[in-house]
CSV table of C-alpha atoms in Angstrom, one decimal:
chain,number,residue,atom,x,y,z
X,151,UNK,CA,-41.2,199.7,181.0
X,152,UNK,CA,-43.4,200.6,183.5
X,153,UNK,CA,-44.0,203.5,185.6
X,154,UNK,CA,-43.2,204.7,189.3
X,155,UNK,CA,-45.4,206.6,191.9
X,156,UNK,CA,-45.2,207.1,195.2
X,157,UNK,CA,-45.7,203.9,196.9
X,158,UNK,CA,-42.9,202.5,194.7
X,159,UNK,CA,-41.0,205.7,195.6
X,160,UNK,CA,-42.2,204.4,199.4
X,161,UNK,CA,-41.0,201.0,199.0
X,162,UNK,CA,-37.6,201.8,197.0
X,163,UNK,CA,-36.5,204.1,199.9
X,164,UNK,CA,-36.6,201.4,202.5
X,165,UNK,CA,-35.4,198.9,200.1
X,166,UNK,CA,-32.1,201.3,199.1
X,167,UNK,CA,-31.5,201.7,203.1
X,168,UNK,CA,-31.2,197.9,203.4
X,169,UNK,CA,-28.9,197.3,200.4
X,170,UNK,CA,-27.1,200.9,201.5
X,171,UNK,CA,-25.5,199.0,204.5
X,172,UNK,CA,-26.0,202.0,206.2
X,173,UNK,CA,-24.3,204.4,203.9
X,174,UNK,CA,-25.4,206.3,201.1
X,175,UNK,CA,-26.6,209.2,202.5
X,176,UNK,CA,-30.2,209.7,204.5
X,177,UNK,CA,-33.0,208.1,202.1
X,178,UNK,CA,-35.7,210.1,203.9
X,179,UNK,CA,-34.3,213.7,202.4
X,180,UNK,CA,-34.4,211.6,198.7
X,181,UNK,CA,-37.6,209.8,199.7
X,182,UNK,CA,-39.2,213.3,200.5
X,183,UNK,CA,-37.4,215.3,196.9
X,184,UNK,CA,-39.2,212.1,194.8
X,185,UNK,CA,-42.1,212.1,196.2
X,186,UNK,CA,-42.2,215.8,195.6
X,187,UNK,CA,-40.7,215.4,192.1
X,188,UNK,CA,-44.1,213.4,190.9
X,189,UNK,CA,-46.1,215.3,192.7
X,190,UNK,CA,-44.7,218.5,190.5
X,191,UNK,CA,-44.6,216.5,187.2
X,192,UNK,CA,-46.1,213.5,187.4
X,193,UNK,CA,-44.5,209.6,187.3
X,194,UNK,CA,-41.3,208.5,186.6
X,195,UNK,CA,-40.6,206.1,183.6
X,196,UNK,CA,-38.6,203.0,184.6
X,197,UNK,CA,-37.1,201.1,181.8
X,198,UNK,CA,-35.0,197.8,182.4
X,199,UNK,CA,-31.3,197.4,181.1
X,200,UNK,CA,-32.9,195.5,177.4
X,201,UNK,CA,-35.0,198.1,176.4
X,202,UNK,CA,-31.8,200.2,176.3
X,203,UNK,CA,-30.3,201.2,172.5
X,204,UNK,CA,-26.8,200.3,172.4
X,205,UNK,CA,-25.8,203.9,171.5
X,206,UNK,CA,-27.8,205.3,174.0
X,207,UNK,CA,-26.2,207.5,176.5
X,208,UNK,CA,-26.8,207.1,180.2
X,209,UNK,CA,-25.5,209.4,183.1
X,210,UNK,CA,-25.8,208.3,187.1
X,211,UNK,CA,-26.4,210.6,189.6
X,212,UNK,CA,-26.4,210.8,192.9
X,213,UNK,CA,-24.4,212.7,195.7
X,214,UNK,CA,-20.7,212.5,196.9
X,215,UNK,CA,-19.9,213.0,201.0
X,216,UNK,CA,-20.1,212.1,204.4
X,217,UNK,CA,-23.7,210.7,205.1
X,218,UNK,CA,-23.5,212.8,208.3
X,219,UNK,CA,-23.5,216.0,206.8
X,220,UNK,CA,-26.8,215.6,205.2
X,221,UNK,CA,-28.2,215.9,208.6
X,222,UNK,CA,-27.7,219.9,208.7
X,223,UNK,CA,-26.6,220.3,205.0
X,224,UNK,CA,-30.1,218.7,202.8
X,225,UNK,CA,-29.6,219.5,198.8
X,226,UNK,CA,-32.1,221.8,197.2
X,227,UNK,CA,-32.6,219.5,193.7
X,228,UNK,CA,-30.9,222.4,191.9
X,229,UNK,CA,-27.3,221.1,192.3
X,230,UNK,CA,-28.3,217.6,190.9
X,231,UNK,CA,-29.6,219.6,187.5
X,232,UNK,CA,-26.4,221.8,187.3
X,233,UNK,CA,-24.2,218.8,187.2
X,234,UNK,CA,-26.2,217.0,185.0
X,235,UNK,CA,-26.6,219.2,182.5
X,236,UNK,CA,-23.0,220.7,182.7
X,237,UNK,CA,-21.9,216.9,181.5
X,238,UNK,CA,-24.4,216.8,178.8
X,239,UNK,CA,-23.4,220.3,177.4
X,240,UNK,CA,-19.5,219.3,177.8
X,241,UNK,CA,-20.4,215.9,176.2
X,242,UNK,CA,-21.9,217.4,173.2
X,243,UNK,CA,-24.4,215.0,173.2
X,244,UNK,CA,-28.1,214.4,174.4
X,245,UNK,CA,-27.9,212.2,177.3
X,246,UNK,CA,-31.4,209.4,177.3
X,247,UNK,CA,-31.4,208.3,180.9
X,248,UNK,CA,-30.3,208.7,184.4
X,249,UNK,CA,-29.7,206.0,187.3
X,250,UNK,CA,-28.5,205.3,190.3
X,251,UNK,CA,-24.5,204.6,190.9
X,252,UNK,CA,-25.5,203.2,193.7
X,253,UNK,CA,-27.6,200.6,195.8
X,254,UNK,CA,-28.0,203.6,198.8
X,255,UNK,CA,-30.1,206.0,200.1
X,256,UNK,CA,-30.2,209.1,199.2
X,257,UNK,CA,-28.3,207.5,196.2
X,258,UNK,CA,-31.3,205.4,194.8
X,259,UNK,CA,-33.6,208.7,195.1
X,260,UNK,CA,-31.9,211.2,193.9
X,261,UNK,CA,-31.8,210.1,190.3
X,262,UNK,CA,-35.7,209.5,190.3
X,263,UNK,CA,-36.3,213.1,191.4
X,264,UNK,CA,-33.8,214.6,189.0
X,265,UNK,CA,-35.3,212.1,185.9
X,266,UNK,CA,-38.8,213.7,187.2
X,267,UNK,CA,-38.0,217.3,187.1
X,268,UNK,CA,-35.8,216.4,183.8
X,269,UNK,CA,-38.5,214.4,182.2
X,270,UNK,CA,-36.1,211.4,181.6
X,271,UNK,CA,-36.3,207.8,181.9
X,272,UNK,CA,-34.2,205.7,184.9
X,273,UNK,CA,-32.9,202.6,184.0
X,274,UNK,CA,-32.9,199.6,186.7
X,275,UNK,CA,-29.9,198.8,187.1
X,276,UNK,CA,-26.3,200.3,189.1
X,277,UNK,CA,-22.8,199.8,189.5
X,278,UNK,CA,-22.8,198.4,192.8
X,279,UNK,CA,-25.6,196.5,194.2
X,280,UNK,CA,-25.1,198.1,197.6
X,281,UNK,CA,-23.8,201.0,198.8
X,282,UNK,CA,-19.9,201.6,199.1
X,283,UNK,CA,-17.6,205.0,199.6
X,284,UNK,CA,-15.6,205.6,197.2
X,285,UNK,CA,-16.0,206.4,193.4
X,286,UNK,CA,-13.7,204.0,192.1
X,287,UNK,CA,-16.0,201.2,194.0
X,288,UNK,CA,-18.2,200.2,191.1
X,289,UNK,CA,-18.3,197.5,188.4
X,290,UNK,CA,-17.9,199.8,185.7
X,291,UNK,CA,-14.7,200.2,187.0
X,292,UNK,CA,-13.8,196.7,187.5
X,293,UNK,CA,-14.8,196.7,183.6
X,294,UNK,CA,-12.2,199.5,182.0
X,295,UNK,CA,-15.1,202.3,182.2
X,296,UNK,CA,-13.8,205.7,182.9
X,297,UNK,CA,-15.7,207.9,186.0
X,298,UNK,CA,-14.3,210.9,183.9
X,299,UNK,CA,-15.3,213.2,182.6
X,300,UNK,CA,-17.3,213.8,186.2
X,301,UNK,CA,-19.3,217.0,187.7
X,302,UNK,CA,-19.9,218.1,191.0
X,303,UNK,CA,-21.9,221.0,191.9
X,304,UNK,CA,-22.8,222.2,195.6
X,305,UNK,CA,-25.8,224.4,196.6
X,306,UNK,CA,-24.1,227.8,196.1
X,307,UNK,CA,-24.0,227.5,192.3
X,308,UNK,CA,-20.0,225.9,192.3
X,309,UNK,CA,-20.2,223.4,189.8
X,310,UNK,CA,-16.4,221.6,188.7
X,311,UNK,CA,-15.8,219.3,185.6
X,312,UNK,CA,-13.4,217.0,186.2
X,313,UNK,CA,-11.2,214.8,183.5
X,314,UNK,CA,-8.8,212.8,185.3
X,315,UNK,CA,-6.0,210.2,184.2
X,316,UNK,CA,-7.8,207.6,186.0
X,317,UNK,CA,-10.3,206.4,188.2
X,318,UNK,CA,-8.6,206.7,191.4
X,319,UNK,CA,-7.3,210.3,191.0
X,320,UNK,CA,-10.8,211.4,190.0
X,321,UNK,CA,-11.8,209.7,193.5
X,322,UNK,CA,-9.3,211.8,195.3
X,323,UNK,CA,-9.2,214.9,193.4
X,324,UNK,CA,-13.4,215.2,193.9
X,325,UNK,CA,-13.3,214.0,197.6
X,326,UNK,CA,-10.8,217.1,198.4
X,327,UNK,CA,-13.1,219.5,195.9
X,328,UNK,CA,-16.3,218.3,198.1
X,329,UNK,CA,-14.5,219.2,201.4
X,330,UNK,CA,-14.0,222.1,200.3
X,331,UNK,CA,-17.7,222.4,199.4
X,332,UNK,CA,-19.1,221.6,202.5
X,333,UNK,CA,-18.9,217.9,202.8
X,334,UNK,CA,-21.2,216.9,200.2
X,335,UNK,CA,-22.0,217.4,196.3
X,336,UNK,CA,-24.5,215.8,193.6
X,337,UNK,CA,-22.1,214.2,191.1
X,338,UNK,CA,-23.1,213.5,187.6
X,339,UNK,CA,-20.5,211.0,186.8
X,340,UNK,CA,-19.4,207.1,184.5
X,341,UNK,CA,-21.3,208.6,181.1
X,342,UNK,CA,-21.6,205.3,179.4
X,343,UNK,CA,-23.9,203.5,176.5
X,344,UNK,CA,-26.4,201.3,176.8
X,345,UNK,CA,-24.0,198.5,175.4
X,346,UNK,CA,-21.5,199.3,178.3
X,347,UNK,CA,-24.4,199.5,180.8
X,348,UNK,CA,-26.1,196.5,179.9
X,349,UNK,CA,-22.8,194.4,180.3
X,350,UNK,CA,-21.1,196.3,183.4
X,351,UNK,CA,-24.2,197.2,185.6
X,352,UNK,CA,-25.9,195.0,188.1
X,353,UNK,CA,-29.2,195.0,186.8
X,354,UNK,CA,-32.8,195.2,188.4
X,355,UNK,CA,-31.8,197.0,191.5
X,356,UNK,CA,-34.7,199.1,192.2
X,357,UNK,CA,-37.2,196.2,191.5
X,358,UNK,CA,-35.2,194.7,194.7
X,359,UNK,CA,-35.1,197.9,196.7
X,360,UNK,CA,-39.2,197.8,196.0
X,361,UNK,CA,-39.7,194.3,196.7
X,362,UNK,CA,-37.5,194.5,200.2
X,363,UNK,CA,-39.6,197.5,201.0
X,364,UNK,CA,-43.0,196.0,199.8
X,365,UNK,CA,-42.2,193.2,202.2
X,366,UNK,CA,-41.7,195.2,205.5
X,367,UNK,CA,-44.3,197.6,204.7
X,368,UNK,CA,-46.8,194.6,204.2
X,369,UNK,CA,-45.9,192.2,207.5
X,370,UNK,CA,-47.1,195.6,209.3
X,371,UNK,CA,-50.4,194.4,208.9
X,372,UNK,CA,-50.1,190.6,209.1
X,373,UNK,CA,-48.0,190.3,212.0
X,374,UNK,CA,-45.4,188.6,209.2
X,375,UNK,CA,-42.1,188.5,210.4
X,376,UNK,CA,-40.4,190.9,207.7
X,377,UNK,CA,-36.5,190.2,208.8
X,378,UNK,CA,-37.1,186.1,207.6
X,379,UNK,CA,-39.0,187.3,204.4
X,380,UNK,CA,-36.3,189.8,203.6
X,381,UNK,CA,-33.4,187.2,204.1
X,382,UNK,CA,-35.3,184.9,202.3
X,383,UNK,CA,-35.2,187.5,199.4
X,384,UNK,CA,-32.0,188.2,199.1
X,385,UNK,CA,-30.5,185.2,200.5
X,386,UNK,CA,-28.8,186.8,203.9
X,387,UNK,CA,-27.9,185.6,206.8
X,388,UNK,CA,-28.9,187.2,210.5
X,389,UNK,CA,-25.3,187.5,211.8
X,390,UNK,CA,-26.2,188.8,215.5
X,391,UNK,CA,-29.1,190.2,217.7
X,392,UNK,CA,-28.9,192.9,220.7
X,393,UNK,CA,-28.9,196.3,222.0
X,394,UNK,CA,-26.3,199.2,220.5
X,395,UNK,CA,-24.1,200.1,223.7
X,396,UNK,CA,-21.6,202.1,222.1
X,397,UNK,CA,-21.3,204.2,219.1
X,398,UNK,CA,-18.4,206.4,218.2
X,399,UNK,CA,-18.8,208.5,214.6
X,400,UNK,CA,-16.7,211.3,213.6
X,401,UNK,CA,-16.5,213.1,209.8
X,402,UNK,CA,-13.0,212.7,208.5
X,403,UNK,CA,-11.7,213.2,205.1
X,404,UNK,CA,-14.9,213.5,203.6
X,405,UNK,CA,-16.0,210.1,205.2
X,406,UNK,CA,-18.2,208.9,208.5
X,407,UNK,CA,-16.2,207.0,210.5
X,408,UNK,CA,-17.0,205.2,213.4
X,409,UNK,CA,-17.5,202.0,215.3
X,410,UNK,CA,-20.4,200.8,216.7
X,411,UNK,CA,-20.9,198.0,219.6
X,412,UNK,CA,-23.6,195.7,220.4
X,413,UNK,CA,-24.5,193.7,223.1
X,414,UNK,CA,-26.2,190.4,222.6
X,415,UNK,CA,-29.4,189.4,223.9
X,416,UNK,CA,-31.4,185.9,223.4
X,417,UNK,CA,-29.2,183.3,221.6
X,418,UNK,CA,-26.5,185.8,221.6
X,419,UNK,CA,-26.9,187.1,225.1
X,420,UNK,CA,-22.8,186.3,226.4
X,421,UNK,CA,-21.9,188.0,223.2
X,422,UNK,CA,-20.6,191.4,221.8
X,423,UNK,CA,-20.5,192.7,218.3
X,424,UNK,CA,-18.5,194.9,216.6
X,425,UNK,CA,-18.8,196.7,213.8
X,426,UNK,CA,-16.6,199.3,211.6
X,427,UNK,CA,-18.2,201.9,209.6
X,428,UNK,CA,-16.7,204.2,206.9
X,429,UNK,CA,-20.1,205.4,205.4
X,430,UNK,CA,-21.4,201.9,205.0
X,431,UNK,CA,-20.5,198.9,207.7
X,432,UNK,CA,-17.9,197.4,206.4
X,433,UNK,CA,-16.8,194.9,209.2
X,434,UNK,CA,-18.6,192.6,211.7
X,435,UNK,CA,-17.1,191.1,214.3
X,436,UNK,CA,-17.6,189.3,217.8
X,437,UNK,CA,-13.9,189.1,220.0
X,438,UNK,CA,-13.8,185.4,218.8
X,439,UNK,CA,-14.2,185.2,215.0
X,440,UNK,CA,-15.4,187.5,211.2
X,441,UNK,CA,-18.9,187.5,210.9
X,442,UNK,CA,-18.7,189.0,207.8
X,443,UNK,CA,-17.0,191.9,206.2
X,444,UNK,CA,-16.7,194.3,202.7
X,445,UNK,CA,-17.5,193.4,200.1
X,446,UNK,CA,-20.6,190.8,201.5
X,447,UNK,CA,-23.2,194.0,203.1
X,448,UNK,CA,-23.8,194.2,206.5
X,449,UNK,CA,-27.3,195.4,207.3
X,450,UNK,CA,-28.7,196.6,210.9
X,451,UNK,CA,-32.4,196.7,211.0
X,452,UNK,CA,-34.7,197.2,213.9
X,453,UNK,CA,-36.1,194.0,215.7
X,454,UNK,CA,-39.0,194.8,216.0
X,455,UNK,CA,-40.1,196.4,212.8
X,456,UNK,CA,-37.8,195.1,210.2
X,457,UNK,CA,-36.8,198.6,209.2
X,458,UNK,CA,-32.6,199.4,208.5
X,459,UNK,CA,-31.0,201.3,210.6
X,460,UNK,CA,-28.3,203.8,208.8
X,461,UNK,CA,-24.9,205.1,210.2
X,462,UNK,CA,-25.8,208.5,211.2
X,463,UNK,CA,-29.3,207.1,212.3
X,464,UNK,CA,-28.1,204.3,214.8
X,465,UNK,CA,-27.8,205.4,218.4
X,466,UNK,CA,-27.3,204.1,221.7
X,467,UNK,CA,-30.0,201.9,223.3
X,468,UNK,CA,-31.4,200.6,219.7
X,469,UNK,CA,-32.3,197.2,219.7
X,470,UNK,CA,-31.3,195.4,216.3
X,471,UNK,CA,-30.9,192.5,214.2
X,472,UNK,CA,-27.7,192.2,212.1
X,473,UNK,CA,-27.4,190.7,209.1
X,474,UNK,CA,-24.8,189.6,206.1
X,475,UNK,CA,-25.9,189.5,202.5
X,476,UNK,CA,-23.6,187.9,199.9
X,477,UNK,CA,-22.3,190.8,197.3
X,478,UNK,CA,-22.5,190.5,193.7
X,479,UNK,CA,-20.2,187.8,192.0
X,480,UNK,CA,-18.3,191.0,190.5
X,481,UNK,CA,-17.0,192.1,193.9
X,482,UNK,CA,-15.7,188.3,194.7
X,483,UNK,CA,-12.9,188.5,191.8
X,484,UNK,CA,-9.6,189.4,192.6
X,485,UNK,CA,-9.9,193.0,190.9
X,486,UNK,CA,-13.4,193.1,192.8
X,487,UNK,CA,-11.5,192.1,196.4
X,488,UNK,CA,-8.5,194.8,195.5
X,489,UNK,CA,-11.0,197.3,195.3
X,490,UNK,CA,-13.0,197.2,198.2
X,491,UNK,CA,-11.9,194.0,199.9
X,492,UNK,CA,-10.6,194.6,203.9
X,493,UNK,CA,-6.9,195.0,203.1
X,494,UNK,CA,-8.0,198.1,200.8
X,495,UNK,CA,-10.1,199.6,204.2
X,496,UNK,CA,-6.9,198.1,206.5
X,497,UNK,CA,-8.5,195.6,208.4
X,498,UNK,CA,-6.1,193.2,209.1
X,499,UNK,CA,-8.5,189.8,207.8
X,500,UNK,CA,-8.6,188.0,204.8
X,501,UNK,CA,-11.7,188.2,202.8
X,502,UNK,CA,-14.2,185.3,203.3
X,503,UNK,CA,-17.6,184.5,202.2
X,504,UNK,CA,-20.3,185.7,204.2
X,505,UNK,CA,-22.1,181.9,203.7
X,506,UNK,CA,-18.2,180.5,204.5
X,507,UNK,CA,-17.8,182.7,208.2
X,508,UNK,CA,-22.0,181.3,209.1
X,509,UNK,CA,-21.3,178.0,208.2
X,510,UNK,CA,-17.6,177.9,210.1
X,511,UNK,CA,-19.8,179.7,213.1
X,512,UNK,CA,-22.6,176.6,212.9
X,513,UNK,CA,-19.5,173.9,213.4
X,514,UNK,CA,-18.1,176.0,216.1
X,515,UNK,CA,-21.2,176.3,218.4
């Protein structure tokens, strides 16, 4: 156990933007609600998977939507409270902790403000290790967990309790609820126990978000090159280099959709990259051959400082480094690859390790 203030807050918000693959919603409105959260009532307890009762029950939070919306539409903190505490009062049960569903954004910020204001614990751990769009994409459900029962609330005071016959319905049914409310909810969502958590989650996430964002905060005064430590860290790959040319993004469906191009400069210069977004980037690709695609992350951070780049952030003219992290070994099983593998997205490639599509490139060259 140990506690959070706000240079961890600092740290985990640059940290979740690099794991978010550019999704997850924009982690300066979260960064700005924690920091404000302990500034109202004090630190936040962080508590590691083990020091979790079996029995326990533990709630993630976070919000549901297009990250593109958040730019006109920012939550209040009151919608996160409504949904949590709607869940514990239909649950019947006190609920211990909160955490993040997600390695993202707003996602891995949200549930520290709400624990703050709540005075509750967040565990370190999530369900994905990254960021991905839909609700069904996490290892809880890869593990026979159920999202349901699930509630959204929006800023106007609506607030929906879901119970769904599976996983994928309660995707669909609460994607069409949240167009209807504006293109984004907080979502209280997967109550589990510790004993469910502690097998299902991928643990000591936010201890990597800090770390990545320790490590680019710190080379700012050494001169350190922060992109080499950070791929050291997580054992990544820098995929391409060069100037965004092109971006196309348009809110569909509840999603951010879009495509992005990039053209290559240094060892990359007679190069172009592509990459396909759906709230996170999800594909990487030159007009020759895969660089790397869902579920491996793709990460765009800025060349010069280190610092990620996310969807509804990048814009034409950036100059950015772009790099592939291998997923969790969850999301390389067959269930794992059905679920948010490229066929699922419909791009029309097989699924191949990140380390695999760099170490075919380094024979090709």
């Amino acid at each position: 156990m140990r506690w959070l203030g706000k240079q961890e807050i600092e740290d985990i918000a640059v940290g979740a933007a690099l794991l978010g693959t550019g999704g997850g919603g924009d982690p300066y409105i979260g960064k700005l609600m924690a920091l404000q959260a302990i500034e109202e009532y004090g630190p936040i307890q962080l508590l590691s998977v083990d020091e979790i009762e079996d029995e326990a029950v533990v709630v993630p939070s976070g919000m549901m939507g297009a990250p593109t919306v958040m730019i006109e539409k920012v939550p209040n903190g009151e919608e996160a409270i409504a949904a949590f505490q709607t869940l514990e009062q239909y649950l019947g049960k006190k609920i211990f902790a909160t955490m993040p569903i997600e390695a993202g954004g707003i996602n891995s910020l949200l549930p520290l403000a709400l624990a703050a204001r709540l005075g509750l614990p967040v565990v370190d751990v999530d369900g994905m290790g990254r960021a991905f769009p839909e609700l069904q994409m996490v290892t809880f459900y890869l593990d026979g967990i159920s999202a349901t029962p699930l509630v959204i609330a929006d800023e106007k005071g609506n607030h929906s309790v879901l119970n769904t016959v599976n996983n994928m319905w309660a995707e669909r049914i609460a994607r069409a609820a949240t167009i209807q409310m504006g293109g984004s909810v907080m979502m209280a969502i997967y109550p589990m126990v510790g004993k469910q958590l502690k097998e299902s989650g991928i643990h000591h996430i936010l201890k990597l978000e800090e770390d990545i964002g320790r490590i680019i905060r710190e080379a700012k005064g050494t001169n350190a090159k922060p992109i080499a430590e950070v791929l050291s860290l997580v054992g990544g790959f820098e995929l391409f280099k060069g100037k965004v040319v092109d971006i196309n993004r348009k809110t569909e469906s509840g999603f951010a959709r879009g495509t992005a191009h990039i053209q290559g400069f240094d060892l990359y210069h007679d190069q172009t990259l592509e990459i396909k977004i759906q709230n996170e980037h999800l594909l990487a690709k030159t007009p020759d051959r895969l660089l790397c695609v869902t579920p491996d992350l793709i990460a765009i951070l800025d060349s010069e400082t280190g610092l990620p780049i996310t969807t509804e952030g990048l814009k034409y003219g950036a100059r950015c480094v772009v790099i592939g992290i291998p997923c969790h070994p969850k999301w390389r099983t067959a269930k794992g690859i059905e679920t948010c593998g490229p066929a699922y997205f419909g791009y029309d490639v097989d699924y191949v390790p990140v380390e695999d599509l760099v170490k075919e490139g380094a024979q090709t060259k």
